[in-house]
XYZ file of C-alpha atoms in Angstrom:
259
model
C 9.889 -3.783 16.053
C 6.985 -2.145 14.856
C 7.703 1.400 12.656
C 4.865 3.842 11.874
C 5.349 6.411 9.069
C 1.787 8.051 8.960
C 2.693 9.611 5.175
C -0.460 10.656 2.661
C 1.561 13.020 0.575
C 2.240 10.544 -2.075
C -0.922 9.696 -2.827
C -1.776 12.820 -4.835
C -4.570 13.808 -2.962
C -6.322 10.425 -3.135
C -5.007 9.009 0.461
C -6.021 11.252 2.641
C -6.657 9.326 5.835
C -3.836 6.900 5.308
C -1.959 8.624 8.122
C -4.139 7.430 10.839
C -3.931 4.025 9.492
C -0.336 3.412 11.938
C -2.125 3.976 15.356
C -5.313 2.643 14.407
C -3.621 -0.759 13.681
C -1.477 -0.373 16.804
C -4.541 -0.063 18.985
C -6.434 -2.630 17.512
C -3.179 -5.162 17.497
C -3.048 -4.683 21.389
C -6.523 -6.266 21.740
C -5.041 -9.452 19.944
C -4.509 -12.927 21.459
C -1.714 -15.193 20.023
C -1.039 -15.587 16.212
C -1.808 -18.876 14.423
C 1.444 -20.233 15.746
C 0.835 -19.528 19.059
C 3.483 -16.433 19.701
C 2.343 -13.145 21.068
C 5.087 -10.444 20.456
C 5.900 -7.563 22.664
C 4.847 -4.442 20.740
C 7.416 -2.273 20.157
C 7.019 0.822 18.338
C 8.479 4.263 17.353
C 7.342 6.718 14.315
C 9.469 8.712 12.087
C 7.903 12.331 12.043
C 6.829 13.489 8.478
C 6.027 16.667 7.130
C 3.175 15.768 4.427
C 3.534 19.295 3.446
C 6.949 18.260 1.869
C 7.195 14.778 0.051
C 10.858 15.073 -0.776
C 12.012 16.297 2.729
C 10.020 13.270 3.883
C 10.967 10.842 2.210
C 14.634 12.072 2.743
C 13.814 11.829 6.427
C 12.494 8.300 5.885
C 15.493 6.789 4.169
C 17.700 8.302 6.740
C 15.899 7.049 9.835
C 15.418 3.537 8.234
C 19.048 3.280 7.436
C 19.542 3.399 11.194
C 16.163 1.105 11.975
C 17.685 -1.584 9.590
C 21.001 -1.432 11.575
C 19.359 -1.729 14.731
C 16.412 -4.000 13.719
C 16.489 -7.448 12.280
C 13.462 -7.334 10.573
C 11.390 -4.325 11.480
C 7.614 -4.354 10.547
C 6.697 -0.708 8.514
C 3.057 0.600 8.603
C 2.225 3.303 6.330
C 0.707 5.473 5.039
C 0.795 5.321 1.495
C 2.846 3.095 -0.802
C 5.210 6.043 -1.930
C 6.644 5.184 1.609
C 8.246 2.163 -0.222
C 10.144 4.299 -2.218
C 11.843 5.454 0.797
C 12.446 2.659 2.933
C 13.670 0.255 0.245
C 16.548 2.780 -0.689
C 17.535 2.572 3.080
C 17.091 -1.334 2.566
C 18.434 -1.990 -0.976
C 21.892 -3.629 -1.480
C 23.314 -6.276 -4.057
C 21.277 -9.243 -4.571
C 17.959 -8.104 -2.685
C 14.801 -9.336 -4.045
C 11.401 -6.928 -3.717
C 8.107 -8.828 -2.794
C 5.080 -7.000 -3.655
C 1.381 -8.012 -2.846
C -0.256 -5.081 -4.983
C -3.432 -4.723 -7.320
C -1.752 -2.333 -9.127
C 1.986 -2.605 -10.374
C 2.635 0.936 -9.520
C 4.744 1.601 -12.668
C 3.475 4.904 -13.875
C 5.788 6.763 -15.668
C 8.581 8.312 -13.692
C 8.967 11.638 -12.181
C 9.992 13.264 -9.005
C 8.926 12.829 -6.238
C 7.670 9.333 -6.200
C 4.289 8.677 -5.637
C 2.292 5.832 -4.551
C 1.473 5.153 -8.383
C 5.052 5.074 -9.981
C 7.797 4.308 -6.831
C 8.796 1.169 -8.223
C 9.502 2.971 -11.493
C 11.122 5.099 -10.225
C 13.338 2.574 -8.150
C 14.064 0.790 -10.950
C 15.389 4.222 -12.369
C 17.428 4.683 -9.576
C 19.370 1.231 -10.217
C 16.620 -1.553 -8.770
C 17.292 -4.648 -11.108
C 13.760 -5.722 -12.682
C 14.649 -9.129 -12.289
C 14.238 -8.840 -8.664
C 10.969 -7.899 -8.622
C 8.262 -10.166 -7.627
C 4.857 -9.114 -8.148
C 1.779 -10.666 -6.685
C -1.944 -9.980 -7.045
C -2.130 -7.432 -9.764
C -5.080 -7.249 -11.530
C -5.680 -3.294 -12.716
C -2.421 -2.017 -15.287
C -2.388 0.300 -18.241
C -0.415 -1.064 -21.552
C 2.254 1.005 -20.593
C 2.730 -0.477 -17.250
C 2.358 -3.918 -19.061
C 5.068 -3.112 -22.054
C 7.401 -2.454 -18.968
C 6.751 -5.389 -17.138
C 7.415 -7.669 -20.449
C 10.320 -5.811 -21.538
C 12.318 -5.867 -18.265
C 11.089 -9.039 -17.525
C 9.286 -8.616 -13.995
C 7.883 -11.547 -12.912
C 4.136 -10.780 -12.332
C 1.906 -13.838 -10.718
C -1.487 -11.581 -11.555
C -4.715 -12.875 -10.328
C -5.432 -14.771 -13.407
C -2.149 -16.467 -13.052
C -3.238 -17.395 -9.714
C -6.497 -18.519 -10.620
C -5.359 -20.777 -13.202
C -2.063 -22.070 -11.376
C -3.390 -22.497 -7.647
C -1.926 -20.497 -4.863
C 0.285 -23.270 -3.656
C 2.185 -23.532 -6.995
C 2.295 -19.843 -7.281
C 3.580 -19.851 -3.867
C 6.348 -22.199 -4.507
C 7.664 -20.243 -7.267
C 7.728 -16.974 -5.551
C 9.910 -19.035 -2.625
C 11.874 -20.854 -5.130
C 13.082 -17.271 -6.313
C 13.265 -14.983 -3.213
C 15.955 -17.932 -2.096
C 18.021 -16.792 -4.571
C 18.543 -13.349 -2.708
C 20.391 -12.182 0.005
C 17.622 -10.559 1.377
C 14.120 -9.762 0.635
C 11.998 -6.729 1.037
C 8.105 -7.719 1.374
C 5.927 -5.251 0.786
C 1.795 -5.380 1.284
C -0.559 -2.955 -0.243
C -3.529 -3.974 1.437
C -5.585 -3.474 -2.112
C -4.195 -6.785 -2.980
C -7.294 -7.910 -1.082
C -10.656 -8.069 -2.518
C -12.250 -5.117 -1.372
C -15.258 -7.478 0.429
C -12.619 -8.279 3.098
C -10.937 -4.917 3.111
C -12.688 -2.076 1.597
C -10.731 0.630 3.491
C -7.956 1.490 0.488
C -7.828 4.056 -2.119
C -8.380 2.033 -4.886
C -10.673 -0.716 -4.800
C -10.104 -3.880 -7.151
C -12.555 -6.654 -7.580
C -11.465 -9.993 -8.140
C -8.387 -10.038 -5.421
C -7.245 -12.398 -3.058
C -9.573 -13.562 -0.166
C -7.941 -12.743 3.488
C -7.165 -16.168 3.976
C -5.453 -16.331 0.592
C -3.205 -13.554 1.544
C -2.540 -15.209 5.165
C -1.677 -18.979 3.105
C 1.201 -16.967 1.608
C 2.267 -14.603 4.421
C 2.520 -17.957 6.720
C 4.277 -19.731 4.156
C 6.636 -16.442 3.071
C 7.417 -16.254 6.868
C 9.506 -19.212 6.708
C 12.051 -17.583 4.666
C 14.819 -16.583 6.584
C 16.210 -14.009 4.497
C 13.031 -11.785 4.814
C 14.238 -8.701 6.534
C 11.599 -6.096 6.152
C 8.280 -5.734 5.766
C 5.715 -2.805 5.155
C 1.903 -2.525 5.203
C 0.420 0.476 3.086
C -2.670 2.212 1.949
C -4.875 1.481 4.733
C -7.730 4.045 5.145
C -9.500 3.708 8.026
C -11.681 7.055 6.902
C -13.143 5.087 4.049
C -13.832 1.961 5.901
C -12.335 1.123 9.528
C -13.616 -2.099 11.229
C -12.900 -4.822 8.474
C -9.719 -3.235 6.787
C -7.914 -2.330 10.182
C -8.998 -5.675 11.366
C -7.354 -7.222 8.434
C -4.412 -4.797 8.914
C -3.709 -5.588 12.796
C -4.095 -9.688 12.082
C -1.562 -9.140 9.213
C 0.783 -7.611 11.319
C 0.395 -9.982 14.573
C 0.788 -12.931 12.005
C 4.204 -11.891 10.428
C 5.580 -11.150 14.057
C 7.886 -13.769 15.778
C-alpha cells in the first residue's frame, strides 16, 4: 500500500511544493515497468487528509491514521511531504525494540520545540522516548556543532558521507544490516537530499557530495532483503524546484522497494 501525506507545514515555509510530490510520483510510477527484481506491483494508494494551516492537528491526524494503516498493511510505503511527517508516522509505528534507519544529508536534530518540524523531528522523537541507540543515520554531510555533540553524547550511529567514502558502501551496508537485525521492526526513512543534487535537485536543501542514485539503490536493494523492515517513507521531494530528475528518481525508489 502506498500512503500519500501531502504535508508541507513542517518545513517552516521552506518546503512549499512538497505537497505535490505524492501525486507526481504516483503518476510517474504508473509509467514504469517491472523493477530490477522483475516485479511489478499493483498500485494501491490512499491519502491521509491533512490541514497545512494547522501542523499540530495534522500530525495528530497522521499518527491516528497511520496506527490503522500499520494494523492493516504489512509494509506501507509513505510518500510525503516534508520530513516532519516522520515524527507522526514513527510515533504510530514505534514499539519496544524498533529501529529507525534514516538516509538524509542532515541529522534533523536541531533543538526540540513543538510542533516538530523537518529540522528537529528526530530530536523530538528522542525527547518523547525513542532510544538514541536505535537510530542509524546514513549520508549526513551538513550539521551544526550542537547536532554533532548530541550524536556523540547519545551514541547515535552516524554513517556520514566521509565515513562511507573511506569505508566503502559494501562495508557500511554490512554494518547497517547487522544493526538492523537486532531490532524486532525497522522503519526506513529516505530524505531525497541524501542523494547528491546532481541526481535529485528538486529538494529544499541541496547539499553537494551526496550519494549517487546508484549508491542509494545499492543500499536499498540490500536492505530490502531484511524481513523486519515494516515501514518506508520518502520525503522532501519538491517538484516546484525541479521535476523530471527528482520525480523520476522518487518513482524509481518506490518501484524498487515494492514486493
